[in-house]
Coordinates of C-alpha atoms and ligand atoms in Angstrom, one line a residue:
X30 CA 14.2 -54.9 71.8
X31 CA 17.5 -52.8 72.1
X32 CA 18.7 -50.3 69.2
X33 CA 21.9 -52.1 68.0
X34 CA 23.6 -48.8 68.9
X35 CA 22.8 -48.2 72.5
X36 CA 24.9 -48.8 75.5
X37 CA 23.4 -49.0 79.3
X38 CA 24.6 -47.0 81.9
X39 CA 24.4 -47.4 85.2
X40 CA 23.6 -44.4 87.2
X41 CA 23.7 -45.7 91.2
X42 CA 25.4 -42.3 92.7
X43 CA 24.4 -39.0 92.2
X44 CA 27.4 -39.0 89.6
X45 CA 28.5 -36.2 87.6
X46 CA 28.1 -38.4 84.3
X47 CA 26.8 -35.8 82.2
X48 CA 30.5 -35.9 80.3
X49 CA 30.5 -39.6 79.9
X50 CA 26.7 -39.3 78.6
X51 CA 28.2 -36.4 76.0
X52 CA 31.0 -38.8 74.9
X53 CA 28.8 -41.6 74.2
X54 CA 26.5 -39.4 72.3
X55 CA 29.5 -37.8 70.4
X56 CA 30.5 -41.6 69.4
X57 CA 27.2 -41.7 67.7
X58 CA 25.5 -44.0 70.4
X59 CA 22.4 -43.6 72.4
X60 CA 22.1 -44.3 76.2
X61 CA 19.9 -46.1 78.4
X62 CA 19.7 -45.7 82.0
X63 CA 19.7 -48.6 84.4
X64 CA 17.7 -47.7 87.3
X65 CA 16.9 -51.1 88.9
X66 CA 18.9 -54.3 89.1
X67 CA 16.0 -56.1 86.9
X68 CA 16.9 -53.4 83.9
X69 CA 20.6 -55.2 83.8
X70 CA 18.8 -58.4 82.5
X71 CA 17.7 -56.3 79.4
X72 CA 20.8 -54.7 78.5
X73 CA 23.5 -55.7 76.0
X74 CA 26.4 -53.5 76.7
X75 CA 26.8 -51.8 80.4
X76 CA 29.2 -49.0 81.2
X77 CA 29.6 -48.8 85.3
X78 CA 31.1 -45.2 85.8
X79 CA 32.2 -44.4 89.4
X80 CA 33.7 -41.3 91.2
X81 CA 34.7 -40.9 94.7
X82 CA 34.9 -43.2 97.3
X83 CA 35.6 -47.0 96.8
X84 CA 33.4 -48.1 100.0
X85 CA 30.6 -45.5 99.0
X86 CA 30.5 -46.7 95.2
X87 CA 30.5 -50.3 96.0
X88 CA 28.2 -50.1 99.0
X89 CA 25.5 -48.0 97.2
X90 CA 25.9 -51.1 94.3
X91 CA 25.6 -53.8 96.7
X92 CA 22.6 -52.3 98.6
X93 CA 20.7 -51.5 95.5
X94 CA 21.2 -55.4 94.7
X95 CA 23.3 -54.6 91.3
X96 CA 26.1 -56.7 92.4
X97 CA 25.0 -60.0 91.8
X98 CA 23.1 -58.7 88.5
X99 CA 26.6 -57.4 87.2
X100 CA 28.2 -60.5 87.8
X101 CA 25.8 -62.5 86.1
X102 CA 26.1 -59.9 82.9
X103 CA 29.9 -60.9 83.3
X104 CA 29.4 -64.4 83.6
X105 CA 27.0 -64.4 80.5
X106 CA 29.9 -63.2 78.1
X107 CA 28.0 -59.5 77.7
X108 CA 30.3 -56.4 77.3
X109 CA 30.9 -54.7 80.4
X110 CA 33.2 -51.4 80.8
X111 CA 34.2 -50.2 84.5
X112 CA 35.6 -46.5 84.3
X113 CA 37.3 -45.2 87.4
X114 CA 35.9 -46.9 90.2
X115 CA 34.2 -48.7 87.9
X116 CA 37.5 -50.3 87.2
X117 CA 38.3 -50.4 90.9
X118 CA 35.0 -52.5 91.4
X119 CA 36.6 -55.2 89.4
X120 CA 39.1 -55.9 92.3
X121 CA 38.7 -57.7 95.7
X122 CA 38.9 -55.1 97.8
X123 CA 40.8 -51.2 98.7
X124 CA 42.5 -50.0 101.6
X125 CA 40.2 -47.0 101.0
X126 CA 37.4 -48.9 102.5
X127 CA 38.5 -52.1 104.3
X128 CA 35.9 -54.7 104.9
X129 CA 34.2 -53.7 101.6
X130 CA 34.1 -56.2 98.9
X131 CA 34.5 -55.6 95.3
X132 CA 33.2 -57.9 92.6
X133 CA 36.5 -60.2 93.0
X134 CA 36.9 -60.8 89.2
X135 CA 40.9 -59.9 89.9
X136 CA 41.9 -61.0 93.4
X137 CA 44.2 -57.8 94.1
X138 CA 43.6 -55.0 96.6
X139 CA 44.1 -51.2 95.6
X140 CA 46.8 -49.5 97.6
X141 CA 46.8 -45.5 98.3
X142 CA 49.7 -43.7 96.6
X143 CA 52.6 -43.2 98.6
X144 CA 53.7 -39.4 98.5
X145 CA 57.2 -40.1 99.1
X146 CA 57.5 -42.7 96.5
X147 CA 58.8 -40.2 94.1
X148 CA 61.8 -41.7 92.7
X149 CA 63.5 -38.2 92.2
X150 CA 66.0 -37.2 94.9
X151 CA 65.2 -33.4 94.2
X152 CA 61.3 -33.9 94.8
X153 CA 60.7 -34.9 98.4
X154 CA 56.9 -35.4 97.5
X155 CA 54.6 -36.0 95.1
X156 CA 50.8 -35.0 95.4
X157 CA 47.7 -36.8 96.2
X158 CA 45.3 -37.3 94.8
X159 CA 47.2 -38.0 91.4
X160 CA 45.7 -35.7 89.1
X161 CA 46.2 -35.2 85.3
X162 CA 47.2 -36.5 82.1
X163 CA 49.3 -39.9 81.8
X164 CA 50.1 -42.9 79.4
X165 CA 48.0 -46.3 79.3
X166 CA 50.7 -48.5 77.9
X167 CA 49.7 -51.9 76.9
X168 CA 52.3 -54.4 78.4
X169 CA 51.8 -57.2 76.0
X170 CA 50.6 -56.7 72.7
X171 CA 48.6 -59.1 70.4
X172 CA 50.4 -59.5 67.3
X173 CA 49.0 -60.4 63.8
X174 CA 50.9 -63.4 62.1
X175 CA 53.4 -60.7 60.2
X176 CA 54.4 -59.2 63.6
X177 CA 51.8 -56.0 63.5
X178 CA 51.2 -54.7 66.9
X179 CA 47.3 -54.8 67.9
X180 CA 46.0 -51.9 69.7
X181 CA 44.1 -52.4 72.8
X182 CA 40.7 -51.0 73.1
X183 CA 42.1 -48.1 70.4
X184 CA 44.8 -47.2 73.1
X185 CA 48.0 -45.6 71.7
X186 CA 51.7 -45.2 73.3
X187 CA 51.8 -41.7 72.4
X188 CA 48.5 -40.7 73.6
X189 CA 47.6 -39.2 77.3
X190 CA 44.6 -39.8 79.1
X191 CA 43.1 -38.0 82.1
X192 CA 43.1 -39.6 85.5
X193 CA 42.1 -38.5 88.9
X194 CA 42.8 -41.0 91.8
X195 CA 44.4 -41.4 95.1
X196 CA 44.1 -45.3 94.9
X197 CA 45.6 -47.8 92.3
X198 CA 46.3 -51.5 91.8
X199 CA 50.1 -52.0 91.5
X200 CA 50.9 -53.7 88.6
X201 CA 52.7 -56.9 89.0
X202 CA 54.3 -58.2 86.1
X203 CA 52.9 -61.4 84.8
X204 CA 50.3 -61.5 87.9
X205 CA 47.3 -60.7 85.8
X206 CA 48.4 -61.8 82.6
X207 CA 48.8 -65.5 84.0
X208 CA 44.6 -65.4 84.4
X209 CA 44.2 -64.2 80.8
X210 CA 44.2 -60.4 81.2
X211 CA 45.6 -58.0 79.1
X212 CA 46.9 -54.9 80.9
X213 CA 48.0 -51.3 80.2
X214 CA 49.9 -49.5 82.6
X215 CA 50.9 -45.8 84.2
X216 CA 53.5 -44.9 86.2
X217 CA 53.2 -42.0 88.9
X218 CA 56.8 -41.5 90.7
X219 CA 57.8 -45.0 91.1
X220 CA 54.6 -46.5 91.6
X221 CA 53.5 -48.5 88.2
X222 CA 50.0 -49.4 88.2
X223 CA 47.0 -50.5 86.4
X224 CA 45.6 -48.1 84.1
X225 CA 43.5 -50.1 82.1
X226 CA 42.8 -54.1 81.9
X227 CA 40.6 -56.3 79.8
X228 CA 39.7 -60.2 79.2
X229 CA 37.1 -61.2 77.0
X230 CA 33.8 -59.2 77.5
X231 CA 35.2 -57.1 80.3
X232 CA 37.2 -53.9 79.8
X233 CA 38.2 -51.2 82.6
X234 CA 40.2 -48.2 82.7
X235 CA 41.1 -46.5 85.8
X236 CA 41.7 -43.0 83.5
X237 CA 38.3 -41.2 82.4
X238 CA 38.0 -41.7 78.6
X239 CA 35.0 -39.2 78.5
X240 CA 37.6 -36.5 79.7
X241 CA 40.7 -37.4 77.6
X242 CA 39.8 -35.8 74.6
X243 CA 39.9 -37.3 71.2
X244 CA 42.4 -40.3 72.6
X245 CA 39.8 -41.2 75.0
X246 CA 36.8 -41.0 72.7
X247 CA 38.6 -43.5 70.5
X248 CA 38.6 -45.7 73.6
X249 CA 34.7 -45.4 74.0
X250 CA 34.4 -46.2 70.5
X251 CA 36.6 -49.1 70.7
X252 CA 34.4 -50.7 73.5
X253 CA 31.2 -49.7 71.9
X254 CA 32.0 -51.4 68.9
X255 CA 33.5 -54.4 70.3
X256 CA 37.0 -53.7 68.9
X257 CA 39.0 -55.0 71.9
X258 CA 41.8 -55.8 69.5
X259 CA 42.3 -53.7 66.2
X260 CA 44.8 -52.6 63.8
X261 CA 45.7 -49.2 65.0
X262 CA 44.4 -46.7 62.9
X263 CA 46.4 -43.5 61.4
X264 CA 43.4 -41.4 61.6
X265 CA 44.6 -39.9 65.1
X266 CA 47.0 -37.4 64.0
X267 CA 48.6 -35.2 66.4
X268 CA 48.8 -31.6 65.7
X269 CA 52.1 -29.6 66.2
X270 CA 55.5 -30.9 67.0
X271 CA 55.0 -31.5 70.6
X272 CA 57.6 -34.1 71.4
X273 CA 59.6 -34.3 74.4
X274 CA 63.2 -34.9 74.8
X275 CA 62.7 -36.4 78.6
X276 CA 61.1 -40.0 78.6
X277 CA 57.2 -39.8 77.1
X278 CA 55.7 -41.8 80.4
X279 CA 54.6 -40.3 83.4
X280 CA 52.2 -37.7 84.4
X281 CA 52.5 -34.6 82.0
X282 CA 52.7 -30.9 82.7
X283 CA 49.2 -29.7 83.1
X284 CA 48.0 -26.3 81.3
X285 CA 44.8 -24.7 82.0
X286 CA 42.6 -22.2 80.3
X287 CA 40.6 -20.0 82.7
X288 CA 37.7 -18.0 81.9
X289 CA 36.7 -15.3 84.2
X290 CA 32.6 -14.9 83.0
X291 CA 30.5 -12.3 84.0
X292 CA 27.4 -10.1 82.7
X293 CA 28.6 -7.1 81.4
X294 CA 26.2 -3.8 81.5
X295 CA 24.1 -5.0 78.8
X296 CA 23.2 -7.9 80.5
X297 CA 25.2 -10.6 78.2
X298 CA 27.5 -13.2 79.8
X299 CA 31.0 -12.7 78.6
X300 CA 34.4 -13.8 79.2
X301 CA 36.4 -10.6 80.8
X302 CA 39.7 -10.3 82.6
X303 CA 41.0 -8.0 85.0
X304 CA 44.1 -6.3 86.2
X305 CA 44.6 -7.2 89.7
X306 CA 40.7 -8.2 89.6
X307 CA 39.6 -4.8 88.5
X308 CA 37.6 -5.8 84.9
X309 CA 36.3 -2.4 83.9
X310 CA 38.0 -0.8 81.0
X311 CA 40.3 2.4 81.8
X312 CA 38.6 4.6 79.3
X313 CA 35.7 6.9 80.0
X314 CA 33.1 4.1 79.3
X315 CA 34.4 2.3 82.2
X316 CA 32.9 -0.7 80.7
X317 CA 33.3 -4.5 81.7
X318 CA 36.0 -5.6 79.4
X319 CA 34.5 -8.0 76.9
X320 CA 37.0 -10.5 75.4
X321 CA 34.5 -13.0 73.9
X322 CA 31.9 -15.7 74.4
X323 CA 32.5 -18.0 76.9
X324 CA 31.5 -21.3 75.0
X325 CA 33.5 -20.5 71.9
X326 CA 36.3 -19.6 74.0
X327 CA 36.3 -22.7 75.7
X328 CA 36.1 -24.8 72.7
X329 CA 38.8 -22.7 71.0
X330 CA 41.0 -23.7 73.9
X331 CA 40.2 -27.3 73.8
X332 CA 41.5 -27.4 70.2
X333 CA 44.5 -25.5 71.0
X334 CA 45.1 -28.6 73.5
X335 CA 44.2 -26.9 76.8
X336 CA 44.3 -29.8 79.5
X337 CA 41.5 -28.5 81.5
X338 CA 39.0 -25.1 81.3
X339 CA 37.9 -23.6 84.2
X340 CA 35.2 -21.1 84.4
X341 CA 34.9 -18.6 87.1
X342 CA 31.8 -16.7 87.8
X343 CA 33.4 -13.8 89.1
X344 CA 30.2 -11.9 90.2
X345 CA 28.6 -14.8 92.0
X346 CA 28.9 -12.8 95.5
X347 CA 25.7 -11.8 94.2
X348 CA 22.4 -13.7 95.6
X349 CA 20.9 -15.0 92.1
X350 CA 17.8 -16.9 91.5
X351 CA 19.0 -20.7 91.4
X352 CA 16.3 -20.6 88.6
X353 CA 18.6 -18.8 86.5
X354 CA 22.1 -19.7 87.3
X355 CA 23.9 -18.6 84.0
X356 CA 26.4 -20.8 84.2
X357 CA 24.9 -23.9 83.7
X358 CA 23.7 -23.4 80.3
X359 CA 27.0 -22.4 79.5
X360 CA 28.5 -25.6 80.9
X361 CA 25.8 -27.5 79.2
X362 CA 26.7 -26.6 75.7
X363 CA 30.5 -26.6 76.7
X364 CA 30.6 -30.2 77.6
X365 CA 29.1 -31.3 74.6
X366 CA 32.0 -30.5 72.7
X367 CA 34.9 -30.0 75.2
X368 CA 36.2 -33.8 76.2
X369 CA 38.5 -32.5 79.1
X370 CA 37.9 -31.7 82.7
X371 CA 35.7 -28.5 83.3
X372 CA 35.7 -26.8 86.7
X373 CA 33.1 -24.4 87.4
X374 CA 33.7 -21.6 90.5
X375 CA 31.6 -18.8 91.5
X376 CA 28.8 -18.8 94.3
X377 CA 29.5 -22.2 95.5
X378 CA 27.8 -21.7 99.0
X379 CA 24.9 -21.9 101.1
X380 CA 22.6 -18.9 99.7
X381 CA 19.1 -17.7 100.0
X382 CA 17.1 -17.9 96.5
X383 CA 15.9 -14.0 96.2
X384 CA 12.9 -15.7 94.1
X385 CA 11.8 -18.2 96.6
X386 CA 13.3 -17.0 99.7
X387 CA 14.7 -20.3 100.6
X388 CA 17.9 -21.7 101.6
X389 CA 19.7 -23.4 99.1
X390 CA 22.7 -25.6 100.3
X391 CA 26.1 -25.5 98.7
X392 CA 25.8 -29.0 98.0
X393 CA 22.8 -28.7 96.0
X394 CA 24.4 -25.6 93.9
X395 CA 27.0 -28.2 93.3
X396 CA 24.9 -31.0 92.2
X397 CA 23.3 -28.6 89.4
X398 CA 26.5 -28.0 88.1
X399 CA 27.6 -31.6 88.2
X400 CA 24.6 -32.3 86.5
X401 CA 24.9 -29.8 83.9
X402 CA 29.0 -31.0 82.9
X403 CA 30.9 -29.8 85.6
X404 CA 33.5 -32.4 86.8
X405 CA 35.1 -30.0 89.6
X406 CA 33.7 -27.3 91.5
X407 CA 35.9 -24.4 92.6
X408 CA 35.1 -22.8 96.4
X409 CA 36.2 -19.2 97.1
X410 CA 34.5 -17.2 99.4
X411 CA 33.2 -20.0 101.4
X412 CA 36.2 -21.9 102.0
X413 CA 37.7 -18.6 103.6
X414 CA 34.8 -18.2 105.9
X415 CA 34.8 -22.1 106.6
X416 CA 38.4 -22.2 107.3
X417 CA 38.1 -19.5 109.6
X418 CA 35.2 -21.5 111.6
X419 CA 37.7 -24.6 111.5
X420 CA 40.4 -23.0 113.3
X421 CA 38.1 -21.5 115.6
X422 CA 36.6 -24.7 116.6
X423 CA 40.5 -26.0 117.2
X424 CA 41.1 -27.4 113.9
X425 CA 38.2 -29.3 113.3
X426 CA 35.6 -29.4 110.7
X427 CA 31.3 -29.6 111.5
X428 CA 30.5 -31.6 108.6
X429 CA 28.3 -28.6 107.4
X430 CA 30.6 -26.6 105.0
X431 CA 30.5 -26.7 101.1
X432 CA 34.0 -28.2 101.2
X433 CA 33.0 -31.2 103.3
X434 CA 29.5 -32.0 102.2
X435 CA 30.4 -31.8 98.6
X436 CA 33.5 -33.8 99.2
X437 CA 31.7 -36.4 100.8
X438 CA 29.1 -36.8 98.3
X439 CA 31.4 -36.5 95.2
X440 CA 34.8 -37.2 96.4
X441 CA 37.7 -35.2 97.2
X442 CA 39.0 -34.9 93.8
X443 CA 35.8 -33.2 92.7
X444 CA 36.5 -30.1 95.4
X445 CA 39.0 -27.2 94.1
X446 CA 39.6 -24.2 96.5
X447 CA 40.2 -21.0 94.7
X448 CA 42.5 -19.0 96.8
X449 CA 42.6 -15.0 96.0
X450 CA 45.6 -13.7 98.2
X451 CA 46.9 -10.4 98.5
X452 CA 50.8 -9.8 99.8
X453 CA 50.9 -8.1 103.2
X454 CA 54.3 -6.4 103.9
X455 CA 55.6 -6.3 107.5
X456 CA 58.7 -4.9 109.1
X457 CA 59.4 -7.7 111.5
X458 CA 57.8 -11.3 112.5
X459 CA 56.2 -9.9 115.5
X460 CA 53.9 -7.4 113.2
X461 CA 52.7 -10.7 111.1
X462 CA 51.6 -11.8 114.5
X463 CA 50.2 -15.6 114.2
X464 CA 50.7 -15.4 110.5
X465 CA 53.1 -17.7 108.2
X466 CA 55.5 -14.9 106.7
X467 CA 58.4 -15.4 104.4
X468 CA 61.3 -13.4 103.5
X469 CA 60.6 -12.1 100.0
X470 CA 63.1 -11.3 97.1
X471 CA 61.0 -8.4 96.0
X472 CA 60.6 -6.1 99.1
X473 CA 57.8 -3.4 99.2
X474 CA 59.0 0.4 97.9
X475 CA 60.0 1.3 101.6
X476 CA 62.0 -1.6 102.1
X477 CA 60.1 -3.8 103.9
X478 CA 61.6 -7.7 103.4
X479 CA 59.2 -10.1 105.1
X480 CA 55.7 -10.4 103.9
X481 CA 52.5 -13.0 104.7
X482 CA 49.6 -13.4 102.2
X483 CA 46.2 -12.7 103.3
X484 CA 43.3 -14.5 102.4
X485 CA 40.4 -12.2 100.7
X486 CA 36.7 -12.8 99.9
X487 CA 34.3 -11.5 97.4
X488 CA 36.8 -11.5 94.6
X489 CA 39.3 -9.3 96.6
X490 CA 37.0 -6.8 97.8
X491 CA 37.5 -8.1 101.2
X492 CA 40.7 -8.7 103.0
X493 CA 40.5 -11.4 106.3
X494 CA 42.9 -11.9 109.0
X495 CA 43.8 -15.4 107.7
X496 CA 46.8 -16.3 105.8
X497 CA 47.1 -18.5 103.0
X498 CA 49.3 -21.6 104.7
X499 CA 46.1 -21.5 107.4
X500 CA 43.4 -21.7 104.7
X501 CA 45.0 -24.4 102.7
X502 CA 45.8 -26.3 105.7
X503 CA 42.2 -25.9 106.9
X504 CA 40.7 -26.7 103.6
X505 CA 42.6 -30.0 102.7
X506 CA 41.8 -31.1 106.3
X507 CA 38.2 -30.4 105.4
X508 CA 38.6 -32.9 102.0
X509 CA 39.4 -30.1 99.3
X510 CA 41.2 -32.2 96.4
X511 CA 43.4 -29.3 94.9
X512 CA 44.2 -25.7 95.3
X513 CA 43.7 -23.1 92.6
X514 CA 46.3 -20.4 93.7
X515 CA 45.8 -17.0 92.3
X516 CA 47.5 -13.9 93.5
X517 CA 46.2 -10.5 93.3
X518 CA 48.9 -8.5 93.0
X519 CA 50.1 -10.5 89.8
X520 CA 46.8 -11.0 88.2
X521 CA 46.9 -9.4 84.7
X522 CA 50.4 -8.2 85.1
X523 CA 52.4 -10.6 82.5
X524 CA 55.3 -10.4 85.2
X525 CA 55.2 -14.2 85.9
X526 CA 53.9 -16.3 88.8
X527 CA 54.4 -15.5 92.1
X528 CA 57.0 -18.2 93.0
X529 CA 57.4 -17.4 96.6
X530 CA 53.8 -17.6 97.1
X531 CA 53.6 -21.1 95.4
X532 CA 56.4 -22.7 97.2
X533 CA 55.1 -21.6 100.9
X534 CA 51.9 -23.2 99.4
X535 CA 53.2 -26.2 98.0
X536 CA 55.2 -26.8 101.3
X537 CA 52.1 -26.6 103.3
X538 CA 49.8 -29.1 101.6
X539 CA 49.8 -32.6 99.9
X540 CA 47.1 -32.0 97.2
X541 CA 47.8 -30.7 94.0
X542 CA 48.0 -27.2 93.2
X543 CA 47.3 -25.1 90.6
X544 CA 49.6 -21.9 89.9
X545 CA 47.4 -19.1 88.7
X546 CA 48.1 -15.0 88.2
X547 CA 50.8 -13.5 86.0
X548 CA 51.4 -15.7 83.2
X549 CA 52.1 -13.5 80.1
X550 CA 54.7 -15.6 77.8
X551 CA 55.4 -19.4 77.3
X552 CA 58.6 -19.1 79.8
X553 CA 56.7 -18.2 82.7
X554 CA 55.1 -21.5 82.3
X555 CA 58.5 -23.4 81.8
X556 CA 59.5 -21.4 85.0
X557 CA 56.9 -22.1 87.2
X558 CA 57.2 -25.6 86.6
X559 CA 61.4 -25.8 87.0
X560 CA 61.4 -23.3 90.0
X561 CA 58.5 -25.0 92.1
X562 CA 57.0 -28.3 92.4
X563 CA 53.5 -27.0 91.4
X564 CA 51.4 -29.4 89.9
X565 CA 49.5 -27.5 87.1
X566 CA 49.8 -24.0 85.7
X567 CA 46.9 -21.9 84.3
X568 CA 46.6 -18.7 82.1
X569 CA 44.0 -16.3 81.1
X570 CA 44.9 -12.7 79.9
X571 CA 47.5 -14.1 77.5
X572 CA 45.2 -16.4 75.8
X573 CA 42.1 -14.1 75.6
X574 CA 43.9 -11.4 74.3
X575 CA 45.2 -13.7 71.6
X576 CA 49.0 -13.2 72.1
X577 CA 49.7 -16.7 72.6
X578 CA 47.8 -19.8 71.8
X579 CA 48.0 -22.9 74.6
X580 CA 49.8 -24.8 71.9
X581 CA 52.5 -22.4 71.8
X582 CA 53.0 -22.8 75.6
X583 CA 53.1 -26.6 75.2
X584 CA 55.5 -26.3 72.4
X585 CA 57.7 -24.2 74.3
X586 CA 57.6 -26.9 77.1
X587 CA 58.3 -29.8 74.9
X588 CA 61.3 -28.0 73.4
X589 CA 62.6 -27.6 76.8
X590 CA 62.2 -31.2 77.7
X591 CA 59.2 -31.0 79.9
X592 CA 56.4 -33.5 79.2
X593 CA 53.3 -32.4 77.8
X594 CA 50.2 -33.8 76.5
X595 CA 50.0 -34.0 72.5
X596 CA 46.9 -32.7 71.2
X597 CA 45.1 -35.1 69.1
X598 CA 42.1 -34.8 66.5
Ligands
LIG14 O1 34.0 -16.7 96.2 O2 33.5 -18.7 95.6 O3 32.2 -16.9 94.8 O4 34.1 -17.5 93.6 C1 34.5 -16.3 93.0 C2 35.4 -16.9 92.2 O5 35.8 -15.8 91.1 C3 37.0 -17.1 92.6 O6 37.5 -18.3 91.8 C4 37.9 -15.7 92.2 O7 39.0 -16.0 92.2 C5 37.2 -15.5 91.0 N1 36.9 -14.1 90.7 C6 36.3 -13.1 91.8 N2 36.7 -11.9 91.3 C7 37.3 -12.0 90.2 C8 38.1 -10.6 89.5 O8 38.6 -10.7 88.4 N3 37.3 -9.4 89.6 N4 38.6 -13.4 89.0 C9 37.8 -13.2 90.2 C10 39.7 -14.3 89.7 C11 41.7 -15.0 88.8 C12 42.2 -15.7 87.8 C13 42.8 -15.5 86.7 C14 44.1 -15.4 87.0 C15 45.0 -15.5 85.8 N5 40.5 -14.2 88.5 O9 40.9 -16.4 87.2 O10 42.3 -15.9 85.6 O11 44.5 -14.4 87.8 O12 45.1 -14.4 85.1 P1 46.2 -13.7 84.4 O13 46.8 -15.0 83.5 O14 45.6 -13.1 83.2 O15 47.0 -13.0 85.0 P2 33.5 -17.6 94.9

């Protein structure tokens, strides 16, 4: 017999579903795994997660014999919840994988976002994949006799939810409704699509409720407790006065808190922060600067409203025994309490385990991080080396790099490339040779006004003959889904972001770019969002030193009319 508070979870790909498990447990429910099609028969409630590629997910489900039993489960009227590609599975097909069939409960096809459908003459393109916090607005509300609106699976008009996808089901007014579906929508540029959909025992979200903070946990809870339509509760309070003067719909400005982590001289893992990547105190002790404990700080930033948290293991260029990768425990503990996306970087590459002498592939390292609660991995040094090889081969990958293998297995959206560029001044364009140079408004002391940005590896210790444009173009082609753009000259300087660098990189790629390095005051975030088309902005030192809270940055942006996600508890 099934415990009343048990939900069955389908684990059919090597998914990064640790966070979903944590979110369900946070709601007070237990998980049973469905490991074979027969297990579906014993299940009452089923959740079907899905990440990555529609074709890969649906083919795996089909090959393992799950599609007919899922259909039976749904036809028997038992609760079903599909998340992300799990929602997409309800549809007939996707342009992502022509010829692969979905469950076909809804006879529509998924399209790919059109980068030029921005609806804003000043913005020529929008990033794909679409990564960030957006609405899920219920189109037709169910109402009580007295006219009170019912909430659809706990969704709230003022809440924001975390989406990450390149494919979507266009919303056609009335089309799904005529078949009895209730629909909640989101809009990206001019494209309005199905963010959540439900009918009877079936519910699905394109967004990740397990990564959508308190708002997302309410949605999971509503499904678990069978509350398809309920009277909205007032328990969801939003903190601060984060309101916006511009429309409340669409993608919000994404604010990321970054924690550089390393072992200090006493062997403890600490959050540190450098100036131009030098993390040692300038005092006679020359100790590693210790700014706090990683898990505690991640939780604090989550509670301040950070939209994502990134951990960078900054000493990962050393080979560590795979058995004690220090960040695994940090991720495990953080992901139990922090319900926004977690990125982990540092040491994602093929390596030799000094303990066993065996080679461990980048994909296997990433797998361990995903299993411990990471949603994305960030690749630094290895991406530079892979990009160099890519250009040596005449602009081709060979399928073996960490970027290629991880994005093939987990999807492009799970692979971030972290770039550590350094400015190189030149007198003339010829001196820059094949490198992409710009004219800078901040010339060098000796008056040189042209510069290019050289990629570095090993935390800036080694500069390579590859510029940042060459790097980002190569990694996008190999399957990276996002660029985390640091700037060594700006790091820890509190001078604001390097807008010239950000513009150069944004113009070179179609995937989202995160601005990093140099934020010192909330105004710097406003500046980078206004003066560039950057997709997200990251801060470290100003938060760690306690000068500003993440919530103050968001309040400032909202006051200036930029849309942000309200923090909810
Ligand atoms: O090369 O794949 O093993 O990854 C190593 C990772 O560690 C890379 O992402 C690299 O950026 C990072 N890293 C290595 N050494 C350092 C260092 O500081 N000595 N930190 C380092 C990078 C940059 C940002 C920082 C921003 C914002 N730190 O993470 O948070 O510059 O700071 P600010 O807001 O205080 O200005 P691999």
